[in-house]
PDB file of C-alpha atoms in Angstrom:
ATOM      1  CA  MET D 575      -4.474 -12.533 -18.175  1.00 83.00           C
ATOM      2  CA  LEU D 576      -6.500 -10.985 -14.750  1.00 89.00           C
ATOM      3  CA  ASP D 577      -6.525  -7.415 -13.107  1.00 92.00           C
ATOM      4  CA  ALA D 578      -4.423  -6.848 -10.696  1.00 92.00           C
ATOM      5  CA  TYR D 579      -3.166  -3.914  -8.276  1.00 93.00           C
ATOM      6  CA  TYR D 580       0.423  -3.067  -6.904  1.00 95.00           C
ATOM      7  CA  PHE D 581      -0.048  -1.009  -3.779  1.00 95.00           C
ATOM      8  CA  CYS D 582       1.534   2.537  -2.832  1.00 93.00           C
ATOM      9  CA  LEU D 583       0.868   3.554   0.504  1.00 91.00           C
ATOM     10  CA  GLY D 584       1.608   7.070   2.335  1.00 86.00           C
ATOM     11  CA  GLY D 585       1.300   9.650  -0.105  1.00 84.00           C
ATOM     12  CA  ALA D 586      -0.335  13.166   0.596  1.00 85.00           C
ATOM     13  CA  VAL D 587      -1.618  16.074  -0.576  1.00 88.00           C
ATOM     14  CA  GLY D 588      -1.851  19.728   0.587  1.00 89.00           C
ATOM     15  CA  LEU D 589       0.414  21.112   3.829  1.00 88.00           C
ATOM     16  CA  HIS D 590       1.855  17.565   4.084  1.00 80.00           C
ATOM     17  CA  GLN D 591       2.154  16.436   0.532  1.00 87.00           C
ATOM     18  CA  SER D 592       4.339  13.716   0.094  1.00 85.00           C
ATOM     19  CA  ILE D 593       4.817  10.731  -2.743  1.00 88.00           C
ATOM     20  CA  ALA D 594       3.302   6.874  -1.790  1.00 88.00           C
ATOM     21  CA  ARG D 595       6.044   4.784  -1.626  1.00 90.00           C
ATOM     22  CA  PRO D 596       5.609   1.066  -3.278  1.00 93.00           C
ATOM     23  CA  VAL D 597       5.855  -1.668  -0.694  1.00 94.00           C
ATOM     24  CA  GLY D 598       5.941  -4.926  -2.821  1.00 95.00           C
ATOM     25  CA  TYR D 599       2.956  -6.039  -2.340  1.00 96.00           C
ATOM     26  CA  ARG D 600       0.474  -6.963  -5.504  1.00 96.00           C
ATOM     27  CA  CYS D 601      -2.682  -8.921  -5.316  1.00 96.00           C
ATOM     28  CA  LEU D 602      -5.638  -9.544  -7.648  1.00 95.00           C
ATOM     29  CA  ALA D 603      -8.501  -6.820  -8.204  1.00 96.00           C
ATOM     30  CA  THR D 604     -11.230  -9.043  -6.324  1.00 96.00           C
ATOM     31  CA  GLU D 605      -8.789  -9.504  -3.243  1.00 97.00           C
ATOM     32  CA  VAL D 606      -8.045  -5.643  -2.828  1.00 97.00           C
ATOM     33  CA  PRO D 607     -11.335  -4.808  -0.440  1.00 97.00           C
ATOM     34  CA  GLU D 608     -10.121  -7.673   1.679  1.00 98.00           C
ATOM     35  CA  ALA D 609      -6.465  -6.418   1.765  1.00 97.00           C
ATOM     36  CA  ILE D 610      -7.176  -3.186   2.598  1.00 96.00           C
ATOM     37  CA  GLU D 611      -9.867  -3.859   5.458  1.00 97.00           C
ATOM     38  CA  ARG D 612      -6.637  -6.239   6.791  1.00 96.00           C
ATOM     39  CA  LEU D 613      -4.663  -3.326   6.641  1.00 94.00           C
ATOM     40  CA  LEU D 614      -7.076  -0.669   8.610  1.00 93.00           C
ATOM     41  CA  ARG D 615      -8.231  -3.497  11.065  1.00 94.00           C
ATOM     42  CA  ARG D 616      -4.274  -3.323  12.014  1.00 91.00           C
ATOM     43  CA  TYR D 617      -4.267   0.307  11.818  1.00 90.00           C
ATOM     44  CA  LEU D 618      -7.041   0.584  14.309  1.00 90.00           C
ATOM     45  CA  ALA D 619      -5.488  -2.278  16.150  1.00 90.00           C
ATOM     46  CA  ASP D 620      -1.954  -1.138  16.655  1.00 85.00           C
ATOM     47  CA  GLY D 621      -1.657   2.505  15.811  1.00 77.00           C
ATOM     48  CA  ASP D 622      -1.183   5.008  18.211  1.00 80.00           C
ATOM     49  CA  ALA D 623      -4.352   7.216  19.340  1.00 81.00           C
ATOM     50  CA  SER D 624      -2.613  10.294  18.379  1.00 85.00           C
ATOM     51  CA  GLU D 625      -1.668   9.207  14.688  1.00 84.00           C
ATOM     52  CA  ASN D 626      -3.416   9.327  11.769  1.00 85.00           C
ATOM     53  CA  LEU D 627      -3.168   6.704   8.862  1.00 84.00           C
ATOM     54  CA  ARG D 628      -0.795   8.937   7.070  1.00 81.00           C
ATOM     55  CA  GLN D 629       1.500   9.013  10.155  1.00 83.00           C
ATOM     56  CA  PHE D 630       1.192   5.275  10.386  1.00 82.00           C
ATOM     57  CA  PHE D 631       2.302   4.856   6.876  1.00 81.00           C
ATOM     58  CA  LEU D 632       5.577   6.615   7.904  1.00 80.00           C
ATOM     59  CA  PRO D 633       8.776   5.026   7.405  1.00 74.00           C
ATOM     60  CA  ALA D 634       8.796   3.773  10.696  1.00 72.00           C
ATOM     61  CA  THR D 635       6.449   0.786   9.534  1.00 83.00           C
ATOM     62  CA  SER D 636       8.658  -1.131   7.447  1.00 90.00           C
ATOM     63  CA  ASP D 637       7.642  -2.188   3.877  1.00 92.00           C
ATOM     64  CA  ALA D 638       7.582  -5.615   5.078  1.00 94.00           C
ATOM     65  CA  GLU D 639       5.260  -4.745   8.004  1.00 92.00           C
ATOM     66  CA  LEU D 640       2.918  -2.857   5.761  1.00 92.00           C
ATOM     67  CA  ARG D 641       2.783  -6.066   3.123  1.00 94.00           C
ATOM     68  CA  ASP D 642       2.129  -8.633   5.980  1.00 95.00           C
ATOM     69  CA  TYR D 643      -0.905  -6.420   7.303  1.00 94.00           C
ATOM     70  CA  LEU D 644      -2.193  -6.326   3.363  1.00 95.00           C
ATOM     71  CA  ALA D 645      -1.741 -10.070   2.858  1.00 96.00           C
ATOM     72  CA  GLY D 646      -2.463 -11.140   6.189  1.00 94.00           C
ATOM     73  CA  GLN D 647       0.425 -12.986   6.310  1.00 94.00           C
ATOM     74  CA  ASN D 648       4.106 -12.751   5.970  1.00 93.00           C
ATOM     75  CA  VAL D 649       4.415 -12.372   2.001  1.00 92.00           C
ATOM     76  CA  ASP D 650       8.047 -11.319   0.002  1.00 92.00           C
ATOM     77  CA  ALA D 651       8.219  -8.189  -2.181  1.00 93.00           C
ATOM     78  CA  VAL D 652       7.160  -8.537  -5.843  1.00 93.00           C
ATOM     79  CA  ALA D 653       8.775  -6.039  -8.011  1.00 88.00           C
ATOM     80  CA  ARG D 654       6.375  -3.790  -9.544  1.00 85.00           C
ATOM     81  CA  ASP D 655       5.502  -4.200 -13.531  1.00 79.00           C
ATOM     82  CA  LEU D 656       6.680  -1.059 -15.558  1.00 75.00           C
ATOM     83  CA  PRO D 657       4.199  -0.262 -18.419  1.00 70.00           C
ATOM     84  CA  GLU D 658       5.533  -1.220 -21.725  1.00 76.00           C
ATOM     85  CA  GLY D 659       5.387   1.691 -24.360  1.00 71.00           C
ATOM     86  CA  ARG D 660       4.051   5.121 -23.939  1.00 72.00           C
ATOM     87  CA  VAL D 661       2.338   6.059 -20.813  1.00 62.00           C
ATOM     88  CA  PRO D 662      -0.596   8.299 -20.712  1.00 62.00           C
ATOM     89  CA  SER D 663       0.082  12.104 -20.345  1.00 60.00           C
ATOM     90  CA  GLY D 664       0.563  12.977 -16.822  1.00 57.00           C
ATOM     91  CA  MET D 665       0.576   9.405 -15.534  1.00 53.00           C
ATOM     92  CA  GLU D 666       4.228   9.172 -15.368  1.00 54.00           C
ATOM     93  CA  GLY D 667       6.244   8.313 -12.385  1.00 52.00           C
TER      94      GLY D 667
END
């Protein structure tokens, strides 16, 4: 068994609070830094100078596009693995 992460993007707290949306991308824990770097490089290359990272993740950018940015190539969506049994208090969702 290997540790992996399932990406949810776009959440925020404070004045513009929102829940991050699952984009259907999962990778091994060892691949997370490279995935985040690819995503941030795409934001810096393609993002509008007037928009922040949160705005870049808005629904105008599709889940498929965000998956492709994270993976560095076109990938199909994967389902989120839901925990079996009881979830630790405060972690439901």
